[in-house]
Tab-separated table of C-alpha atoms and ligand atoms in Angstrom:
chain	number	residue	atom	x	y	z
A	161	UNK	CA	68.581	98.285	151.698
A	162	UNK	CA	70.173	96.507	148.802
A	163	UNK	CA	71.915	92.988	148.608
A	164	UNK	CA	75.174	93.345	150.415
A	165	UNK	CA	78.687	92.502	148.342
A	166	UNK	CA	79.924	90.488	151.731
A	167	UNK	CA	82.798	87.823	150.692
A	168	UNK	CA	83.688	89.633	147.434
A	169	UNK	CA	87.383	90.264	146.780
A	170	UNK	CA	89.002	92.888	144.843
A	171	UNK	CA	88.872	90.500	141.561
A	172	UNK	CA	85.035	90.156	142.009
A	173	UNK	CA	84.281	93.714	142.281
A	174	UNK	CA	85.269	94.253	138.649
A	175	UNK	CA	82.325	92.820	137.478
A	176	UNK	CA	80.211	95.216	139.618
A	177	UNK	CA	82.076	98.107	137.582
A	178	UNK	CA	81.481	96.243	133.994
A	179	UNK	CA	77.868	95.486	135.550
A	180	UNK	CA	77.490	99.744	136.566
A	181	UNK	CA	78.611	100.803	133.050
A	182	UNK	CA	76.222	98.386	131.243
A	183	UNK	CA	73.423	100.724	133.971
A	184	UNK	CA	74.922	103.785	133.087
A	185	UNK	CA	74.803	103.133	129.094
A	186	UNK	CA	71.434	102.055	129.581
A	187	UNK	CA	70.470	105.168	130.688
A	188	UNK	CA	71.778	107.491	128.048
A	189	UNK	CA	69.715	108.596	125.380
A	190	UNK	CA	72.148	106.958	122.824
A	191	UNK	CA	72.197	103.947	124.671
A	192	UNK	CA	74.275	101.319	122.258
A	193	UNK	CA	73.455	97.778	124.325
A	194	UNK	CA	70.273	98.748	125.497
A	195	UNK	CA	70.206	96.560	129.069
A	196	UNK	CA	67.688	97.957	131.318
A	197	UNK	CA	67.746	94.847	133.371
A	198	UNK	CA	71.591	96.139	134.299
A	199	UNK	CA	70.077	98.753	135.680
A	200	UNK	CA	67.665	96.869	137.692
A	201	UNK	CA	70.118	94.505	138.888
A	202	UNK	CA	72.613	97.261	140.024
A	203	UNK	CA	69.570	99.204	141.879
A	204	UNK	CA	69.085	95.637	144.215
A	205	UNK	CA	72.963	95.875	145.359
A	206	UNK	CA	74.220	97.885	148.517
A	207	UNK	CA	77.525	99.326	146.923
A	208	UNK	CA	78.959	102.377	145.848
A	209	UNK	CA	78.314	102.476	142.222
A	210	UNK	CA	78.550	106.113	141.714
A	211	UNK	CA	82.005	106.462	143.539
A	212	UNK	CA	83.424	104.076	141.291
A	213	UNK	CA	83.868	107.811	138.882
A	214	UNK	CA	83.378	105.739	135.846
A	215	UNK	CA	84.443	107.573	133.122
A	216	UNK	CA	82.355	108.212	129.785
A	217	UNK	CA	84.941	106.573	127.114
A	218	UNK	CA	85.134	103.371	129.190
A	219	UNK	CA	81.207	103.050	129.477
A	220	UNK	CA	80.687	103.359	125.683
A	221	UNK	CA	83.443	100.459	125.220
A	222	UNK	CA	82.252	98.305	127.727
A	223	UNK	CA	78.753	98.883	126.200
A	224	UNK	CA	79.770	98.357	122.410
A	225	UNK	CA	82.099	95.083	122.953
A	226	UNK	CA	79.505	93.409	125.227
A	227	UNK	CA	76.932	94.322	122.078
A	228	UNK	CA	79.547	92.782	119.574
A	229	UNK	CA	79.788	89.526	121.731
A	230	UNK	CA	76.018	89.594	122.001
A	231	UNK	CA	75.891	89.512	118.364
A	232	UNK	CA	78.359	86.756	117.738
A	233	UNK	CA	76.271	84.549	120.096
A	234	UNK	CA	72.948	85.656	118.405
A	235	UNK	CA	74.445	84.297	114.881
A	236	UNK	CA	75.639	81.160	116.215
A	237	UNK	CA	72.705	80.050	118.502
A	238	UNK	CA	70.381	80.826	115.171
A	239	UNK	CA	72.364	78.207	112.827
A	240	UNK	CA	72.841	75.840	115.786
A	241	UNK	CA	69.362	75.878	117.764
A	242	UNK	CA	70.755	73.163	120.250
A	243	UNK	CA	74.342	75.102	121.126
A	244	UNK	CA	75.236	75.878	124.455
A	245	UNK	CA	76.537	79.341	125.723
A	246	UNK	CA	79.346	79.585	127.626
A	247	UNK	CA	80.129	83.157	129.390
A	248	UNK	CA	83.707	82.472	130.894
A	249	UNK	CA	83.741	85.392	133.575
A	250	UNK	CA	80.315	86.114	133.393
A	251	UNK	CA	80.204	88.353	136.538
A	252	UNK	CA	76.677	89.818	136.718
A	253	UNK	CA	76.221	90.061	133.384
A	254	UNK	CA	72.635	88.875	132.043
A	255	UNK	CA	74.044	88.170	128.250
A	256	UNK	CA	70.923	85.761	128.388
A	257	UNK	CA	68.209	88.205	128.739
A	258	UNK	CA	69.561	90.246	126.027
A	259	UNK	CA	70.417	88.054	123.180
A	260	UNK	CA	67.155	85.714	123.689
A	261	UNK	CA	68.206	82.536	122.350
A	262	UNK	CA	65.935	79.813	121.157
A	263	UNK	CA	64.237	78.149	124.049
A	264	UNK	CA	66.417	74.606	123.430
A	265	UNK	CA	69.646	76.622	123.828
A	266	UNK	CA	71.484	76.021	127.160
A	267	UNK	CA	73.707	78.956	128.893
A	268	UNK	CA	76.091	78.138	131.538
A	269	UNK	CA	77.648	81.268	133.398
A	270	UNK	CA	81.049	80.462	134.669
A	271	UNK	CA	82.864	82.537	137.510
A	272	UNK	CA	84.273	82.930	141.362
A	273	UNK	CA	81.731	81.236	143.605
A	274	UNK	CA	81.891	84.587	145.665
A	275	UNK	CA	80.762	86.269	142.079
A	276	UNK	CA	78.453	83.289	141.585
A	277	UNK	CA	76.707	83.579	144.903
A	278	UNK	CA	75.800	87.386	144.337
A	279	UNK	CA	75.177	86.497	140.288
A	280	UNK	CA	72.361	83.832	142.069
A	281	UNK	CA	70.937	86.518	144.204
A	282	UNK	CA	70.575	89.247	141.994
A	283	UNK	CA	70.283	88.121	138.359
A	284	UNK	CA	66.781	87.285	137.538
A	285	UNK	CA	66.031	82.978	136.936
A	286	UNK	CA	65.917	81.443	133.675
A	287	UNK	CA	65.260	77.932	133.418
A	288	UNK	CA	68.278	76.915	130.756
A	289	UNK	CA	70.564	79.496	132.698
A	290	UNK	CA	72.878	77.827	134.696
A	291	UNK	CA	75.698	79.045	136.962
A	292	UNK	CA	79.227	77.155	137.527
A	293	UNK	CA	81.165	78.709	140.936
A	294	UNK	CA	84.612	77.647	139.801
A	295	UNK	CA	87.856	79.497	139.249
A	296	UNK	CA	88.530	79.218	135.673
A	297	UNK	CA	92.906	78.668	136.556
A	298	UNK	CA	91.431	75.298	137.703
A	299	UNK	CA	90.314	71.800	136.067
A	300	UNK	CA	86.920	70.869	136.991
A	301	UNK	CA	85.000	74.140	135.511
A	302	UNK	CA	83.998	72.374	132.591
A	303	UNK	CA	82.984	69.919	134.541
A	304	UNK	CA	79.024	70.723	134.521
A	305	UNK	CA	78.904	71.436	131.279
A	306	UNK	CA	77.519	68.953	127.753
A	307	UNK	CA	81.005	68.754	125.996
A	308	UNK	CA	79.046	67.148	123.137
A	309	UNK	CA	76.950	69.706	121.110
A	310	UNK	CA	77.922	72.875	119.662
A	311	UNK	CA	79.140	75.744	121.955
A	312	UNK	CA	79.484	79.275	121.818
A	313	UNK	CA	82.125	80.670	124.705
A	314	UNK	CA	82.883	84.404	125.364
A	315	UNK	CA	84.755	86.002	127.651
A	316	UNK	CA	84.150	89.710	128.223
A	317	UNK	CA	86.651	91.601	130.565
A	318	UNK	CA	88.195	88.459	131.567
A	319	UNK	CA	91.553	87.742	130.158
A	320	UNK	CA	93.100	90.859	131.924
A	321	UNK	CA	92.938	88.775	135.180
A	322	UNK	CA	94.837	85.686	133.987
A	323	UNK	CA	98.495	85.454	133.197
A	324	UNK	CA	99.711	84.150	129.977
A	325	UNK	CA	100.200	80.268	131.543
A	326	UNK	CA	96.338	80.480	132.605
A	327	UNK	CA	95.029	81.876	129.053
A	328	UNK	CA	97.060	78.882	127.450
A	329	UNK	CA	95.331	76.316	130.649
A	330	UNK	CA	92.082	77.594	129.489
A	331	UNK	CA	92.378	77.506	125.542
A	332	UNK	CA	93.467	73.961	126.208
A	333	UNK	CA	90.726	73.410	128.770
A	334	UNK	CA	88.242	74.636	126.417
A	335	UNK	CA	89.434	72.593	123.175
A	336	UNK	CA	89.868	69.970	125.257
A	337	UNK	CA	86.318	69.067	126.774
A	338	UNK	CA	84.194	70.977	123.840
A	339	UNK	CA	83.840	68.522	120.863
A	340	UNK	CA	83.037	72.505	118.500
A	341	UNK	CA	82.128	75.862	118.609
A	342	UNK	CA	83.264	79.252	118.821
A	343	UNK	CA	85.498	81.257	121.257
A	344	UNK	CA	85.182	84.590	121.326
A	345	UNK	CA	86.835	87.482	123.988
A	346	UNK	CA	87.711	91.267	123.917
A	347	UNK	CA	91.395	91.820	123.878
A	348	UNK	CA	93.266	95.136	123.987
A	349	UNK	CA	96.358	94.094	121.868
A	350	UNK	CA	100.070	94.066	123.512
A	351	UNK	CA	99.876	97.124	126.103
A	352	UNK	CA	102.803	98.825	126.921
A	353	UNK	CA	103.888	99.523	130.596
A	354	UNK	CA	103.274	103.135	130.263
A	355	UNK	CA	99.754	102.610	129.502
A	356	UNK	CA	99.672	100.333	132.769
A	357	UNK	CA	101.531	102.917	134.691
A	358	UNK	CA	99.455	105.389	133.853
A	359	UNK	CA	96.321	103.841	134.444
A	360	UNK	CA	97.048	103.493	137.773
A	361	UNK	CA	98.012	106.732	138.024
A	362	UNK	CA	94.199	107.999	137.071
A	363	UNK	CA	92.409	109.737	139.815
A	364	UNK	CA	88.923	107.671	139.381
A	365	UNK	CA	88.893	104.716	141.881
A	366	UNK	CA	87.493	102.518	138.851
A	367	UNK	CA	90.789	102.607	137.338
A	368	UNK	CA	92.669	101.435	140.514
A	369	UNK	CA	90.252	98.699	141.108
A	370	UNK	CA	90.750	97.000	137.842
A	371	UNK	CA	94.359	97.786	137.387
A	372	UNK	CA	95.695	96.227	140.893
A	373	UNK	CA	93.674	93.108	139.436
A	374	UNK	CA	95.895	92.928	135.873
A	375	UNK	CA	98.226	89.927	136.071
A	376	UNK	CA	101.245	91.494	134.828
A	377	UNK	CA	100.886	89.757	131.041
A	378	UNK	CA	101.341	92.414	128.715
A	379	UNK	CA	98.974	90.449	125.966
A	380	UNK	CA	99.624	90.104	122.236
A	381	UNK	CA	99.663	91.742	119.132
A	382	UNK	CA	99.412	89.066	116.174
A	383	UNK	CA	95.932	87.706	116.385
A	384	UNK	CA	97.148	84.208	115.343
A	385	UNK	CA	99.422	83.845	118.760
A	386	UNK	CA	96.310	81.664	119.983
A	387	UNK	CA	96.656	79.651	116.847
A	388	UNK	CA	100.433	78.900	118.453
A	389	UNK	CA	99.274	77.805	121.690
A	390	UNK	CA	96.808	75.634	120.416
A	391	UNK	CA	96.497	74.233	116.972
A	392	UNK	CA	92.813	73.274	117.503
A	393	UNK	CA	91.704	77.215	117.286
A	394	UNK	CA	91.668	78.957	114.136
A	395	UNK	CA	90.902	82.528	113.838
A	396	UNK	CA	88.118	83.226	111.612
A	397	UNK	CA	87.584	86.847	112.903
A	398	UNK	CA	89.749	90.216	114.130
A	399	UNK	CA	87.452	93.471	114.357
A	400	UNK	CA	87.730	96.987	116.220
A	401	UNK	CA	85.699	98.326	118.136
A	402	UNK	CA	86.982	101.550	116.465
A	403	UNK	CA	84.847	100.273	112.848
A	404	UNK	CA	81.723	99.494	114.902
A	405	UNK	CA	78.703	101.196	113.463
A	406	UNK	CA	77.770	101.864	117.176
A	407	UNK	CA	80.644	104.494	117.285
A	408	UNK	CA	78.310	106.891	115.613
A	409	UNK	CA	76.183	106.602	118.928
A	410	UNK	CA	79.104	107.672	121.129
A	411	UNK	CA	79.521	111.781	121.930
A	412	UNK	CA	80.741	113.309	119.571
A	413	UNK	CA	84.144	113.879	121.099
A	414	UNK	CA	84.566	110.466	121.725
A	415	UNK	CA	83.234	109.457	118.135
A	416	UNK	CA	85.863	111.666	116.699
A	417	UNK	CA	88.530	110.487	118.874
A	418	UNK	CA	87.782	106.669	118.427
A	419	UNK	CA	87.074	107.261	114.270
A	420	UNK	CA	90.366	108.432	114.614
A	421	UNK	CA	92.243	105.603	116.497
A	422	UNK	CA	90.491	103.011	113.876
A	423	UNK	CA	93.022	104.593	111.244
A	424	UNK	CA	95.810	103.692	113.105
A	425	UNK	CA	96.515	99.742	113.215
A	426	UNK	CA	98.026	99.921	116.450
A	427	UNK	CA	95.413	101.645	118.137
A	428	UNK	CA	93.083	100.268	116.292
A	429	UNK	CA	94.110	96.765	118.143
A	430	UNK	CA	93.863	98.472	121.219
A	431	UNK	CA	90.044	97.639	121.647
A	432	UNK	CA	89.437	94.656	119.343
A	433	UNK	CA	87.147	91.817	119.398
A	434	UNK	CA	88.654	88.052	118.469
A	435	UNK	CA	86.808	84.947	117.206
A	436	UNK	CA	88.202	81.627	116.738
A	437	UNK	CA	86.469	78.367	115.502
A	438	UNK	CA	87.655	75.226	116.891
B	660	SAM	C1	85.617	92.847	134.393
B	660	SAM	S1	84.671	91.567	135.079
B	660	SAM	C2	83.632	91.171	133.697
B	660	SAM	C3	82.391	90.439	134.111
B	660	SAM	C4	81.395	90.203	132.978
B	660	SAM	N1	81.945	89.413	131.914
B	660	SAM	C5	80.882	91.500	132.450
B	660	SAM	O1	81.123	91.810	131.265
B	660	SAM	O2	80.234	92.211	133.214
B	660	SAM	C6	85.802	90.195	135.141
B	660	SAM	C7	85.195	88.929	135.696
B	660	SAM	O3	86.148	87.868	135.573
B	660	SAM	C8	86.020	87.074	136.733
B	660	SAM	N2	87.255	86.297	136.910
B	660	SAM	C9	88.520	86.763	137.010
B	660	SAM	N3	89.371	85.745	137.222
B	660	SAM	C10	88.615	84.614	137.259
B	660	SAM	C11	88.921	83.237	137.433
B	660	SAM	N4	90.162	82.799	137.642
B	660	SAM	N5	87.895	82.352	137.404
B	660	SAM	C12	86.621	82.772	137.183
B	660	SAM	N6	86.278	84.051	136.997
B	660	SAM	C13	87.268	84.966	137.041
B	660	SAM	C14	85.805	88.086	137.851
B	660	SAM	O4	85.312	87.474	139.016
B	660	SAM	C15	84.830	89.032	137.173
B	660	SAM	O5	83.501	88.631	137.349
C-alpha cells in the first residue's frame, strides 16, 4: 500500500497529473525528459494514476516544457555556481535530481503545505533541497529564502491557477525580495473561452481536474505584458514548444500536427516558454 493523498484538495491533485505524465513519458521508448525517478515516486502513492485517462499530446508537452525549464536552469546554475533555484509550484516534481546542479547551488521548492507534506514524503532527500509550505497569493513565501545571490525561478503548470491580480502579487513579490536572476514559466498565450469550454467538455477526468482549477484569467498574448506590470523584468526570451528539437521524438501524428501549429504564430503561442531577466 502506497502513501495516501489524505488532505489534498482539488488544486493539489494537479501536480499528481503533471507528476503521472512525467512517469508515463519516462516510460516510452522516445522518452524526451527522461525522469525515471517520476516513475518511482508515482509507484510509492495510493491514487488512481491510470484513471486520470491522460492523453498522449498532453504527456509529450508536459514532458518537453519541463525539459526546456530544466535546461534554462542548467545554463544559469553553470555561469552562477552559487545561484539558488526557485520552483514556484513545484508539486512533486524532482527538477533537482534531473538537472544536477553544482553541489554549492541551493533549491528551494515552493507550494501548498498539503502539496508540501506529500512532496516531503515521497520525493527522495537532498541536502541543498529545501521545501517552503506556503501559498504563493500570500507574503511570507519568500520568506525562507537568501534574497541576496543570484536566482533562477520557474514555474511549470502554475500560472493557470492564479488570477491576473495574483500573477502581478507574485512578479512583484519576486522582484521585490530577489536582488537578480531569471524567471522563467510555461504560458499558453491568451486562450479563448471556447478552448476553456471545450476542455471541460473532454471525456478524460484529467481534463476536468485541471480545468475546474483555472482561475478564470484568460492570459496574454504580447510577451512584454509582464514588462507592463513590472518594469524590473525584461524579457530576454519567447520560444515554442512547437520549434523544440524534442518534437521529432513525439509520434508521428503528433509531430506532424505540432510542426504544423509552429507555422502559425497564434498557435504557435499556444504552448510557449517565457524568460525574463530582472
Ligand atoms: C499542474 S501542477 C504543476 C506542479 C509541478 N510544477 C510539476 O510540473 O509537476 C500546479 C501546482 O501549482 C500549485 N499551486 C497552485 N496554486 C498555488 C498557490 N497559490 N501557492 C502555491 N502553489 C500553488 C499546485 O498545488 C500544484 O502543485
Amino acid at each position: 500500500m502506497g502513501i495516501d493523498v489524505d488532505g489534498i484538495t482539488p488544486l493539489g491533485e494537479t501536480a499528481l497529473l503533471t507528476l503521472y505524465a512525467r512517469a508515463l513519458d519516462s516510460r516510452s521508448p522516445r522518452t524526451i525528459l527522461g525522469d525515471k525517478g517520476a516513475d518511482r515516486i508515482a509507484a510509492g502513492i495510493d491514487y488512481d494514476f491510470a484513471g486520470l485517462g491522460l492523453v498522449t499530446s498532453v504527456v509529450c508537452q508536459a514532458a518537453l516544457r519541463t525539459k526546456m525549464l530544466d535546461d534554462r536552469v542548467r545554463t544559469f546554475v553553470a555561469g552562477h555556481p552559487d545561484a539558488v533555484v526557485v520552483d514556484l509550484g513545484a508539486g512533486l516534481d524532482d527538477g533537482m535530481s534531473r538537472v544536477q546542479p553544482p553541489a554549492s547551488v541551493d533549491w528551494y521548492s515552493v507550494d501548498l503545505p498539503a502539496v508540501i507534506a506529500l512532496r516531503d514524503r515521497v520525493v527522495p532527500a537532498n541536502a541543498r533541497a529545501h521545501s517552503v509550505p506556503q501559498s504563493l497569493t500570500g507574503d511570507h513565501w519568500p520568506d525562507p529564502i537568501p534574497a541576496g545571490q543570484p536566482t533562477m525561478l520557474i514555474a511549470n503548470g502554475l500560472l493557470a491557477f492564479l488570477s491576473e491580480q495574483e500573477i502581478i502579487s507574485l512578479f512583484t513579490a519576486v522582484t521585490g525580495h530577489f536582488k537578480s536572476g531569471e524567471l522563467a514559466f510555461n504560458d499558453y498565450g491568451r486562450i479563448g473561452w471556447v478552448s476553456r469550454e471545450m476542455a471541460k467538455l473532454a471525456p478524460q477526468r484529467m481534463f476536468k481536474a485541471v480545468s475546474g482549477q483555472w482561475s478564470g484569467y484568460p492570459g496574454f498574448k504580447d510577451a512584454h505584458r509582464p514588462e507592463a506590470w513590472n518594469p524590473r523584468l525584461k524579457l530576454v526570451e519567447e520560444t515554442s514548444l512547437a520549434h523544440a528539437p524534442e518534437v521529432e521524438l513525439f509520434p508521428a501524428w503528433l509531430r506532424v500536427a505540432t510542426r504544423f501549429s509552429g507555422r502559425i504564430p497564434s498557435l504557435a503561442r499556444k504552448a510557449r516558454i517565457l524568460r525574463y531577466t530582472f
